[in-house]
Short mmCIF file of C-alpha atoms in Angstrom, two decimals:
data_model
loop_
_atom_site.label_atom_id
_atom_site.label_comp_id
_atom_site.label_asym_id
_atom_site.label_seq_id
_atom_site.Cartn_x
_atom_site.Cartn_y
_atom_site.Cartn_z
CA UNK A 27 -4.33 -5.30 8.59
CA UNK A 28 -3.87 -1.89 8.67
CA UNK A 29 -5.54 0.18 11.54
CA UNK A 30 -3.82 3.80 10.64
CA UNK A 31 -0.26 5.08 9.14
CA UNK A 32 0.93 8.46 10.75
CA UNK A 33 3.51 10.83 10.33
CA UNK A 34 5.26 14.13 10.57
CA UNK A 35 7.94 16.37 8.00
CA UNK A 36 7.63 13.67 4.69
CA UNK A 37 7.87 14.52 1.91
CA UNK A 38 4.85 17.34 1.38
CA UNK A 39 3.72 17.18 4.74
CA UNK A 40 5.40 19.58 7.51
CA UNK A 41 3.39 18.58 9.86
CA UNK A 42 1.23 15.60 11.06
CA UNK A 43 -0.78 13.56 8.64
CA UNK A 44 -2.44 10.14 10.03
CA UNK A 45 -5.00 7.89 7.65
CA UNK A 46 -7.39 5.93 9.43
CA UNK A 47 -9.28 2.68 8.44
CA UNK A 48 -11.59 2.77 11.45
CA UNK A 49 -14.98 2.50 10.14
CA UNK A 50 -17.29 5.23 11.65
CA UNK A 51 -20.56 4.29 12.51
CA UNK A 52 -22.81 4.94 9.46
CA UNK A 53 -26.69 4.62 9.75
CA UNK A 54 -27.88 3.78 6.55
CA UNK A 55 -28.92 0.14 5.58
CA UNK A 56 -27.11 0.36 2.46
CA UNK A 57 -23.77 1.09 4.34
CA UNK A 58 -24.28 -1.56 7.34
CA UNK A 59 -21.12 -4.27 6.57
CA UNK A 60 -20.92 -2.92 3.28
CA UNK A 61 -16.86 -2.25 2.88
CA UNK A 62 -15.55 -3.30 6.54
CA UNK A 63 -14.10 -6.18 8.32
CA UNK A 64 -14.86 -7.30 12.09
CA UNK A 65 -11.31 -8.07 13.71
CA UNK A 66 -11.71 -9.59 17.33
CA UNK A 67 -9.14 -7.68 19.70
CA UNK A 68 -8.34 -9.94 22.80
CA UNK A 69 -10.09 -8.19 26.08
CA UNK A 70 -12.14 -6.65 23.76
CA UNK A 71 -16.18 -7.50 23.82
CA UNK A 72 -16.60 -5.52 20.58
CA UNK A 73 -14.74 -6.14 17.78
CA UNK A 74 -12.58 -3.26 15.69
CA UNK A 75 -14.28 -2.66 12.74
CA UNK A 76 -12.07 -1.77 9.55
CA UNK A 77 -12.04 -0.73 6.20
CA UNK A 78 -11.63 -2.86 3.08
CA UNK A 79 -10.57 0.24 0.96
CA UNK A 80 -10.07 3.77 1.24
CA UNK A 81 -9.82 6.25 -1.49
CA UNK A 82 -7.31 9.41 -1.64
CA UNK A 83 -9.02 12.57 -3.39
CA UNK A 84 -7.46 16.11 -4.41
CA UNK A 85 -5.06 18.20 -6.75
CA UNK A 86 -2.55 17.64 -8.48
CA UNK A 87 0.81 17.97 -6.44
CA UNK A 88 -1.32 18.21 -3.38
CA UNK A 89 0.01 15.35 -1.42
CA UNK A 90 -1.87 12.40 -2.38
CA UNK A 91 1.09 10.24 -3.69
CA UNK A 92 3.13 11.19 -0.39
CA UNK A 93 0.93 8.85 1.68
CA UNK A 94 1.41 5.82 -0.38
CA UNK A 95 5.10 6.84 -0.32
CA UNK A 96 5.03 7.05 3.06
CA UNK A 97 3.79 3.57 3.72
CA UNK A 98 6.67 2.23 1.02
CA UNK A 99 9.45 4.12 3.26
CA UNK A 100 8.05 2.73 6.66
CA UNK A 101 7.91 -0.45 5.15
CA UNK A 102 12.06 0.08 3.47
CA UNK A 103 13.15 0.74 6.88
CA UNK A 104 11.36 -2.55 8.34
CA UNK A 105 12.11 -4.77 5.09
CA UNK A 106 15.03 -3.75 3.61
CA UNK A 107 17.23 -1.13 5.82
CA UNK A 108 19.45 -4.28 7.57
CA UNK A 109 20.15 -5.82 4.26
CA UNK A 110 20.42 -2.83 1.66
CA UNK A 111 22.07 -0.26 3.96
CA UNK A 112 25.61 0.78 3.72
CA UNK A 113 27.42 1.66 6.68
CA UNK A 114 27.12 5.31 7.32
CA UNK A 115 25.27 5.44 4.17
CA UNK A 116 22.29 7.77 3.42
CA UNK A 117 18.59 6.45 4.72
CA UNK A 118 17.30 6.16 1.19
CA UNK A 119 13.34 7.05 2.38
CA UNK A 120 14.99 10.50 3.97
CA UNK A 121 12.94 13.03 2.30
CA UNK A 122 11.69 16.41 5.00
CA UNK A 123 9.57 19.23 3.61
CA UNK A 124 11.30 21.37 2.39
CA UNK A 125 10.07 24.68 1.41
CA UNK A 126 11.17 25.27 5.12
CA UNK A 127 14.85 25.70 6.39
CA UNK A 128 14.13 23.97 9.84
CA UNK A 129 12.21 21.49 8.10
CA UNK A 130 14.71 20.41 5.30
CA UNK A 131 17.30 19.27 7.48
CA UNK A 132 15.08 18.21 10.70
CA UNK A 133 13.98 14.28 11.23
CA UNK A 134 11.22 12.43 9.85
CA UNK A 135 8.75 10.44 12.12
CA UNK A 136 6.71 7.30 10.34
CA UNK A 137 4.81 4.95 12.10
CA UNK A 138 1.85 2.84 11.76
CA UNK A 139 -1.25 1.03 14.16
CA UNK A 140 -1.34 -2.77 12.29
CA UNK A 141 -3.71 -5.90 13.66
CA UNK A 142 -1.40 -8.47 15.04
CA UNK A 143 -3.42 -11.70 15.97
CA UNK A 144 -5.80 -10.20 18.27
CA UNK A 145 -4.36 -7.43 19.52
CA UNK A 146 -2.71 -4.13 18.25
CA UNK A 147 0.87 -3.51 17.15
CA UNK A 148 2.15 0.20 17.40
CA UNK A 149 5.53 0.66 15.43
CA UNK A 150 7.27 4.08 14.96
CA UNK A 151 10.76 5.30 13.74
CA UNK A 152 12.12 8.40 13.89
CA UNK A 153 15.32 9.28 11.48
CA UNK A 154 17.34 12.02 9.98
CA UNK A 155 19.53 12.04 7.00
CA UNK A 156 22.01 9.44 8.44
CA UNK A 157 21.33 8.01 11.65
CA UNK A 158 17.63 6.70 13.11
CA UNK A 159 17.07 8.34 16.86
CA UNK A 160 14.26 7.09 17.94
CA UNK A 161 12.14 3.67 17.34
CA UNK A 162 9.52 1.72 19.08
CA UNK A 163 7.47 -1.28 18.99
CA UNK A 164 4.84 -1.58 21.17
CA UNK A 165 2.20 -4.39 21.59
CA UNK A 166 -1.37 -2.94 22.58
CA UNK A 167 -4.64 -5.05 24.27
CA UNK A 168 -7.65 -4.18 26.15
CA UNK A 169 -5.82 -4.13 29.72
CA UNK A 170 -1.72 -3.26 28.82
CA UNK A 171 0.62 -1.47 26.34
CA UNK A 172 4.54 -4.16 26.12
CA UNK A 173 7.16 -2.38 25.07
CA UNK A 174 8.95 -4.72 22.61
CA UNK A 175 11.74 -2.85 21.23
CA UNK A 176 12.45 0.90 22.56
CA UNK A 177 15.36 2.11 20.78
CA UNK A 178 17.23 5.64 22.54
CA UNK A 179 18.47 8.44 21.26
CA UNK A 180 21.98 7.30 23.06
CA UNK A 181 21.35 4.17 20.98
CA UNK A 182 20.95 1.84 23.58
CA UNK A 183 18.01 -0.62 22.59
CA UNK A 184 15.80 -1.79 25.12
CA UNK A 185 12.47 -3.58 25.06
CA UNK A 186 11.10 -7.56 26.04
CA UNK A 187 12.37 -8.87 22.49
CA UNK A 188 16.05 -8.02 23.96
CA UNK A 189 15.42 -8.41 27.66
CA UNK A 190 14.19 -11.85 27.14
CA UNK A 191 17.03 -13.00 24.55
CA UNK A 192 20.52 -13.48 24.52
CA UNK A 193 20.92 -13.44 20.98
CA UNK A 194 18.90 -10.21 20.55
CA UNK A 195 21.21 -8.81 23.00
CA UNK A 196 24.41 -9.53 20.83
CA UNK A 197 22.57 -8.28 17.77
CA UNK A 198 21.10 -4.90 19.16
CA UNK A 199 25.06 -4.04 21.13
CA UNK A 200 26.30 -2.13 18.20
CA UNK A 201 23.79 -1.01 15.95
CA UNK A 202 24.56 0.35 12.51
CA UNK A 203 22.69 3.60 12.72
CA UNK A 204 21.00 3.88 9.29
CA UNK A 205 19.60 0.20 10.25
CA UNK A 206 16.01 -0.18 11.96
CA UNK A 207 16.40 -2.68 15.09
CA UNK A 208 13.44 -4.73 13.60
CA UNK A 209 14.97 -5.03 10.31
CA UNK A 210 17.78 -6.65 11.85
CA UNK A 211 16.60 -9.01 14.42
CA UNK A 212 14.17 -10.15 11.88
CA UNK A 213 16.63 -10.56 9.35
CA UNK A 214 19.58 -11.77 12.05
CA UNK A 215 18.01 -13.26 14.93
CA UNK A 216 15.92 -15.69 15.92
CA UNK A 217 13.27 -16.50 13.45
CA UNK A 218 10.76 -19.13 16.00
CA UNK A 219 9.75 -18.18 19.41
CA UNK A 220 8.71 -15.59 21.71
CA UNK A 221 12.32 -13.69 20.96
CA UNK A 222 11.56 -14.01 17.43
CA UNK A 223 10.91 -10.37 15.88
CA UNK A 224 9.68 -12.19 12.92
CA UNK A 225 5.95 -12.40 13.49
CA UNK A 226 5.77 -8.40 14.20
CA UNK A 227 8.00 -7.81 11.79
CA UNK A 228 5.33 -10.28 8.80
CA UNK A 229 2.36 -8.00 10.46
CA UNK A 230 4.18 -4.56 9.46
CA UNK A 231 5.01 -6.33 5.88
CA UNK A 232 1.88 -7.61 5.03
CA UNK A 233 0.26 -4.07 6.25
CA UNK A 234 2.28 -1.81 3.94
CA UNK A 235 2.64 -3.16 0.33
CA UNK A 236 3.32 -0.29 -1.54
CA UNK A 237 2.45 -0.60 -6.18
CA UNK A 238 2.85 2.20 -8.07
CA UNK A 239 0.99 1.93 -10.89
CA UNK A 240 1.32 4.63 -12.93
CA UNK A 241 3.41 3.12 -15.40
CA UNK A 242 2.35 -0.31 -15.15
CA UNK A 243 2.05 -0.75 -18.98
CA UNK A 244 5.29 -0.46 -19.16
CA UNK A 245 6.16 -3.38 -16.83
CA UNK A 246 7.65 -6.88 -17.61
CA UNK A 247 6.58 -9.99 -16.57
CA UNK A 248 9.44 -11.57 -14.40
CA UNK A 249 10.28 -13.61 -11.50
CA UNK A 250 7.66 -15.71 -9.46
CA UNK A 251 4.55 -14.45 -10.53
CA UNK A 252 5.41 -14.98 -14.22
CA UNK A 253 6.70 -18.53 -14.04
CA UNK A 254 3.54 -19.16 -12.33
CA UNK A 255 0.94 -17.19 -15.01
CA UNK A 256 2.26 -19.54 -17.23
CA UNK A 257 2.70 -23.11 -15.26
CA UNK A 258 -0.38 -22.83 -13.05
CA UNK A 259 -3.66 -23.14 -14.98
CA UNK A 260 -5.64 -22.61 -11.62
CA UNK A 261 -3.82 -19.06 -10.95
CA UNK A 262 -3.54 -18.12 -15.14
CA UNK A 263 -7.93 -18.94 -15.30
CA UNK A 264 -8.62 -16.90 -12.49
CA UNK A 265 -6.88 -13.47 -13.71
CA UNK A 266 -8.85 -14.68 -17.25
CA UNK A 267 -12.10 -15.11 -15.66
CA UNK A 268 -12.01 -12.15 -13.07
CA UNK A 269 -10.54 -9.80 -14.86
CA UNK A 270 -9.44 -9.85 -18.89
CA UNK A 271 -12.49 -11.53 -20.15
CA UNK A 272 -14.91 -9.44 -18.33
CA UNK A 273 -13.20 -6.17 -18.61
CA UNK A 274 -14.55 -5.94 -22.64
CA UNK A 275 -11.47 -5.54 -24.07
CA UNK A 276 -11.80 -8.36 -26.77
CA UNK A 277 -9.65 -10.54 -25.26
CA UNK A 278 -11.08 -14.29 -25.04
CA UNK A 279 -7.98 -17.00 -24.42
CA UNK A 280 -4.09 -16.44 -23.58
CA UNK A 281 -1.15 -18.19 -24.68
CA UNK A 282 1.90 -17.44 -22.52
CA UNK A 283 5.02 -18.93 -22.11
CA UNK A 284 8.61 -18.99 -20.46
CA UNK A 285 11.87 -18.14 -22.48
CA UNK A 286 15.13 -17.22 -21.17
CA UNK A 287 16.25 -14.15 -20.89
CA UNK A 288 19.55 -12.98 -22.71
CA UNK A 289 21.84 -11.29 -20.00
CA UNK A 290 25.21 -9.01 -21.23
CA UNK A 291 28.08 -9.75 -20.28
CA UNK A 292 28.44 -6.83 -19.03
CA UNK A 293 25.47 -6.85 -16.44
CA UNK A 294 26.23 -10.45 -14.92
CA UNK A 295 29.62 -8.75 -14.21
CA UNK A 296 28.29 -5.84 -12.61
CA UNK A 297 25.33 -7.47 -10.32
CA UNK A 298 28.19 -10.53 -9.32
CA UNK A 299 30.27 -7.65 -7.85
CA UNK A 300 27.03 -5.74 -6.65
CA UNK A 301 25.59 -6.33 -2.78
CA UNK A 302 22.30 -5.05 -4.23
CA UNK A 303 20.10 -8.55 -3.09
CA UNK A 304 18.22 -8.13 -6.31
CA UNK A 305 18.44 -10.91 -8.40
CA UNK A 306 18.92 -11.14 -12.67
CA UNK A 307 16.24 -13.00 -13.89
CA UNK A 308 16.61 -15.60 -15.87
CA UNK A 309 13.36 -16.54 -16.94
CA UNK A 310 10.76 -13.72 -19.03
CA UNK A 311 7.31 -14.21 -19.49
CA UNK A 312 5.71 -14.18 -23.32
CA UNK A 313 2.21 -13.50 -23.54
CA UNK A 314 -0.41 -13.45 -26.18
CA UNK A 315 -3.92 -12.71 -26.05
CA UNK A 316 -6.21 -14.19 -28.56
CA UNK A 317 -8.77 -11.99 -29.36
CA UNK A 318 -12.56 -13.10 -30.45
CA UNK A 319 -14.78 -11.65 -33.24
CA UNK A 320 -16.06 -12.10 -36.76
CA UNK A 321 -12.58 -13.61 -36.74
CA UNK A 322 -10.02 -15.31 -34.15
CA UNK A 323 -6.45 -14.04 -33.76
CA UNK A 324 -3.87 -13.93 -31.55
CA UNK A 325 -1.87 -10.76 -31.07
CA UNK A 326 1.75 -9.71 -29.20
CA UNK A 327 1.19 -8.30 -25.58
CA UNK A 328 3.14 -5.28 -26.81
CA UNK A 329 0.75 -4.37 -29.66
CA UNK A 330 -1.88 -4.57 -26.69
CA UNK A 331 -3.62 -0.84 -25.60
CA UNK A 332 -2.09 0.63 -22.59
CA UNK A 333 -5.21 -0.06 -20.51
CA UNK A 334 -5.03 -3.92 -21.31
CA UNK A 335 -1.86 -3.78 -20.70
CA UNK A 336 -1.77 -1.85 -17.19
CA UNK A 337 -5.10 -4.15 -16.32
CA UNK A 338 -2.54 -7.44 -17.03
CA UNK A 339 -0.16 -5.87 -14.68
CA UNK A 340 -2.64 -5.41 -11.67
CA UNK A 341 -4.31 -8.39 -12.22
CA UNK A 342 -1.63 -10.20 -9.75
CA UNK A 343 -2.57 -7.87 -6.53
CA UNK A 344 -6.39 -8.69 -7.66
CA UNK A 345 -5.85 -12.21 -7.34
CA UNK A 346 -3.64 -11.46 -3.97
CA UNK A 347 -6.05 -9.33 -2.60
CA UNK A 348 -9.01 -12.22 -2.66
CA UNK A 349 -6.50 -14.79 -1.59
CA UNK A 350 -4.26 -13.36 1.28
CA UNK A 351 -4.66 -10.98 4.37
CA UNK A 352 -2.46 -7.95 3.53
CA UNK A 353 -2.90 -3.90 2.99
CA UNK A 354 -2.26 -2.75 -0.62
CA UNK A 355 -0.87 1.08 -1.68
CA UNK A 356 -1.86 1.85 -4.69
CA UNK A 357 -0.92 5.07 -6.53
CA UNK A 358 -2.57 6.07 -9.48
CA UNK A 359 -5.18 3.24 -9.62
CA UNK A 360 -7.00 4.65 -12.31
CA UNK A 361 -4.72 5.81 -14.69
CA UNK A 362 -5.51 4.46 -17.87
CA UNK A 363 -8.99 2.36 -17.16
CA UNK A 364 -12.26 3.84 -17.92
CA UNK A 365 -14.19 4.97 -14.82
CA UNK A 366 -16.64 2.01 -15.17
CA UNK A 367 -14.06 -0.58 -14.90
CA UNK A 368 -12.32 1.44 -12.40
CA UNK A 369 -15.94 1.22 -10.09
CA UNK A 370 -15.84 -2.22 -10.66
CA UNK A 371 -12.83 -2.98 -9.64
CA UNK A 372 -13.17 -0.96 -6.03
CA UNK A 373 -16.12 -2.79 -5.52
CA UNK A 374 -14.53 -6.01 -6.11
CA UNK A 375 -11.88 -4.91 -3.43
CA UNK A 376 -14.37 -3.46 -1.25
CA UNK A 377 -17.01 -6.10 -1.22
CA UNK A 378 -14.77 -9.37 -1.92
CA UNK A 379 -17.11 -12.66 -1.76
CA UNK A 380 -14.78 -14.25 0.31
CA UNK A 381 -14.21 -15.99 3.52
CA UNK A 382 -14.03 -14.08 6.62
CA UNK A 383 -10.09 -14.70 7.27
CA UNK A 384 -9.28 -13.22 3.91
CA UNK A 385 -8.57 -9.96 5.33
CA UNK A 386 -7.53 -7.36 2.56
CA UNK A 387 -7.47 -4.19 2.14
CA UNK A 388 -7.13 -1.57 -0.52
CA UNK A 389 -5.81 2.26 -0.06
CA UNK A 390 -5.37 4.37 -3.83
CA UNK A 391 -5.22 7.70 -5.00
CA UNK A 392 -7.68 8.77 -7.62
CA UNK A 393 -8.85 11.84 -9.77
CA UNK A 394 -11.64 9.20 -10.50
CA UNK A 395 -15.16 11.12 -8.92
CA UNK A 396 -17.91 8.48 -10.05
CA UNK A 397 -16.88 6.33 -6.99
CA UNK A 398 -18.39 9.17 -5.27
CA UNK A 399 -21.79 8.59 -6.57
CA UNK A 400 -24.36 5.70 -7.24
CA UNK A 401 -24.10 3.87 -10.49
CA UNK A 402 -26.71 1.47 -12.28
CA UNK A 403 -28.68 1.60 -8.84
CA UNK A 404 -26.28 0.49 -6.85
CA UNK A 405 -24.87 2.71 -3.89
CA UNK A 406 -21.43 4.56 -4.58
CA UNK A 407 -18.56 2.41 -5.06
CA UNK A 408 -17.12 4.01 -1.69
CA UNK A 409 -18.57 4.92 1.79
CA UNK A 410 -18.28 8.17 3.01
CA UNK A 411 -15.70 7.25 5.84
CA UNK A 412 -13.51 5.59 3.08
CA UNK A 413 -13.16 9.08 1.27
CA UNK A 414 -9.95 11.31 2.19
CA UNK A 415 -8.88 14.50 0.56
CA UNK A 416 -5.44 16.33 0.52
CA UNK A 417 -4.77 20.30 -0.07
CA UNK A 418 -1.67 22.56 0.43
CA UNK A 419 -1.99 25.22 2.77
CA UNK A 420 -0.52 29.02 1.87
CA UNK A 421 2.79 27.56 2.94
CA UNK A 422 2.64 25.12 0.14
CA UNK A 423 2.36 22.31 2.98
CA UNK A 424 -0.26 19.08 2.67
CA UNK A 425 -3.22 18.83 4.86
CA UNK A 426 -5.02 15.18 4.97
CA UNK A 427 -8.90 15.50 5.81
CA UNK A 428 -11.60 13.12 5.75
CA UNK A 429 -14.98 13.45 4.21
CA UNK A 430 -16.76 12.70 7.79
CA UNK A 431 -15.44 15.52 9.12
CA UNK A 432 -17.89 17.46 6.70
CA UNK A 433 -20.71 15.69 9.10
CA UNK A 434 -23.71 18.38 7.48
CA UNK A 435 -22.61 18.72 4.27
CA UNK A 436 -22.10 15.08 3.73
CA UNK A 437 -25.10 13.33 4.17
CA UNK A 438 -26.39 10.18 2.51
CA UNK A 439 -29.17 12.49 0.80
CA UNK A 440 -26.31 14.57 -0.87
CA UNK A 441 -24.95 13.60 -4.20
CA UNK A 442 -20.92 13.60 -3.01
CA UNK A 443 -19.48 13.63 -6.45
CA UNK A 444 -21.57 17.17 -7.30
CA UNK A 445 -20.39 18.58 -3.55
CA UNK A 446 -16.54 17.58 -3.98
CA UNK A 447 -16.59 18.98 -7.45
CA UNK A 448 -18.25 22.35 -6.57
CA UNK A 449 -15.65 22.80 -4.23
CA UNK A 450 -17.58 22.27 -1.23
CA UNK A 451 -15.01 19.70 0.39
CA UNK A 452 -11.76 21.91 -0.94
CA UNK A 453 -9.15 19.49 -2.47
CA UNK A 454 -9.81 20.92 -5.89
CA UNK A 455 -7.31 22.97 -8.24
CA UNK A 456 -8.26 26.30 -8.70
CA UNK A 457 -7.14 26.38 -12.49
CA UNK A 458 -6.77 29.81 -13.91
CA UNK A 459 -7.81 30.06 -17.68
CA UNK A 460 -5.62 27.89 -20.00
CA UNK A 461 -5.24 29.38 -23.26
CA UNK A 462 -2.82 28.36 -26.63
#
């Protein structure tokens, strides 16, 4: 799980950003449990409470999408940097402010606080255009802070996962210097043990999933997910069930199916000769919806609307997020679903029916405000700690804020939706008149 991601000079943000999913301690009954998770921290006699979901608010161009980047780059440079990375190559996730000249060419720092068994896990990187200068991973309890990997500007690695292995040693002796250390003794060394990088390295994974979903009715249904949509009737009922049938889009019964996919010449050719570890599929999902009424038919998943579509295309993390512990970025959540399926969605996130060790969570951006307020006498779909707004400063820079911080003007008494969208929070455009 995901405790807090932090940063400084990405993207739109010059300076430091960090989102928190430590639940603050709200009074009222109706927010007591509702939306966090009890994690027992060894040492500890309280337990860290956490967030199920947290919601990203402001303008357009204001910074919002930058976090969930953010968490996709840290997670490149744990995941993917020892296996995709050329030597001397660019760091792909490289991207400073820059509407500044010392910021445009300066380094980058991403890091993030993630639950690891029952204590804390503290990674951070720091990289420029080329080369990564600084990294650490650091395990946290009660009573001591272990320094597992402390990487040095000279690019000597350090840390107990080296100290304590031979093998590590070897690996860490001439680092490539676009390559994060993790990345590479999880990828490279050993993978059982206490020298093993591999658990800390699953905890960062697992804590910074990263879906855009802004075009996700555009998406095609390949690789593992698909094979299994349409050979496991277990997996294919519960998307049905939880999520088509109930969203009242028509839709009553699927028919899907696997057919290979035709492959050019051409593009075998290319991707045999390619090191890119992406892999052609070979296999493409077909689906069909059948649709009930005065009259049953079954229609094409590309005559579909965009919203059944993009609600098809989610309906995977859904399932994932009531089945496995992990920390989902989502960007653009809402885009095409109407509000009210929108609310019920976060509130299946936020208040799963599930067992305790399920422990998911769910960070989006939205323009959506009716999770700010109460709907069909229930309390709003969101807390007011799991609310956090973005704004540029003069400099065209992004701020990150929470709504807590607004501790008088956001009281359970106060209707939150009207307050944000009178401009009492900031975090709104201020739109001069459009005209034709």
């Amino acid at each position: 799980m995901l405790v807090r991601l932090f940063g400084h000079n990405f993207r739109s943000f010059k300076g430091e950003f960090e989102l928190s999913t430590v639940a603050a301690d709200l009074k009222r009954e109706e927010d007591r449990g509702r939306g966090t998770i009890e994690v027992p921290i060894a040492g500890s006699t309280e337990p860290l409470r956490l967030l199920r979901a947290l919601a990203i608010y402001g303008p357009n161009a204001s910074g919002k999408s930058t976090l969930i980047v953010a968490a996709g780059a840290l997670r490149w440079l744990v995941v993917h940097s020892s296996a995709q990375a050329e030597p001397h190559a660019r760091i792909s996730p490289y991207e400073p402010f820059l509407l500044e000249n010392k910021s445009r060419t300066g380094s980058i720092r991403l890091g993030c606080d993630v639950v690891h068994n029952k204590s804390l896990l503290r990674y951070e990187i720091v990289f420029e255009e080329n080369f990564i200068s600084k990294e650490t991973l650091v395990s946290i309890d009660e009573n001591e802070e272990v320094p597992l990997i402390d990487r040095l500007p000279s690019g000597e690695v350090r840390g107990q996962l080296i100290a304590h292995s031979d093998a590590n040693k070897l690996y860490v002796k001439e680092m490539q210097p676009n390559v994060a250390v993790l990345s590479k003794l999880a990828q490279h060394g050993p993978h059982k043990g206490k020298e093993s990088a591999r658990p800390y390295f699953d905890s960062i994974e697992r804590s910074t999933r990263y879906q855009d979903y802004s075009n996700l009715s555009k998406v095609q249904f390949l690789g593992r997910r698909a094979e299994q949509f349409a050979d496991d009737p277990e997996y294919r009922e519960w998307i049905m069930h939880h999520l088509i049938r109930v969203a009242d889009v028509g839709i009553r019964d699927v028919e899907a199916r696997l057919e290979t996919v035709e492959i050019p010449d051409h593009l075998k050719k290319a991707f045999s000769q390619s090191n890119d570890p992406f892999k052609l599929p070979e296999k493409e999902l077909v689906v069909s919806f059948v649709h009930g009424g005065k009259f049953r038919g079954t229609i094409p998943f590309s005559d579909e609307s965009a919203g059944t579509k993009k609600l098809f295309n989610l309906a995977d993390d859904w399932w994932s997020l009531a089945k496995e512990s992990f920390t989902l970025f989502a960007d653009e959540l809402g885009s095409g679903l109407h509000p009210r399926l929108l609310d019920r969605l976060v509130r299946a996130a936020n208040d799963p029916p599930v067992p305790e060790s399920i422990r998911s969570q769910l960070i989006f951006t939205t323009h959506d405000t009716g999770l700010l307020e109460s709907q069909d006498g229930l309390p709003p779909a969101l807390r007011r700690d799991q609310v956090y707004f973005t704004k540029k400063d003069n400099e065209g820079a992004s701020e990150l804020y929470s709504l807590t911080e607004f501790k008088e003007d956001a009281r359970p008494v106060h209707n939150i939706r009207k307050r944000y969208l009178s401009g009492l929070y900031g975090a709104i455009p201020s739109v001069e008149k459009v005209s034709l």
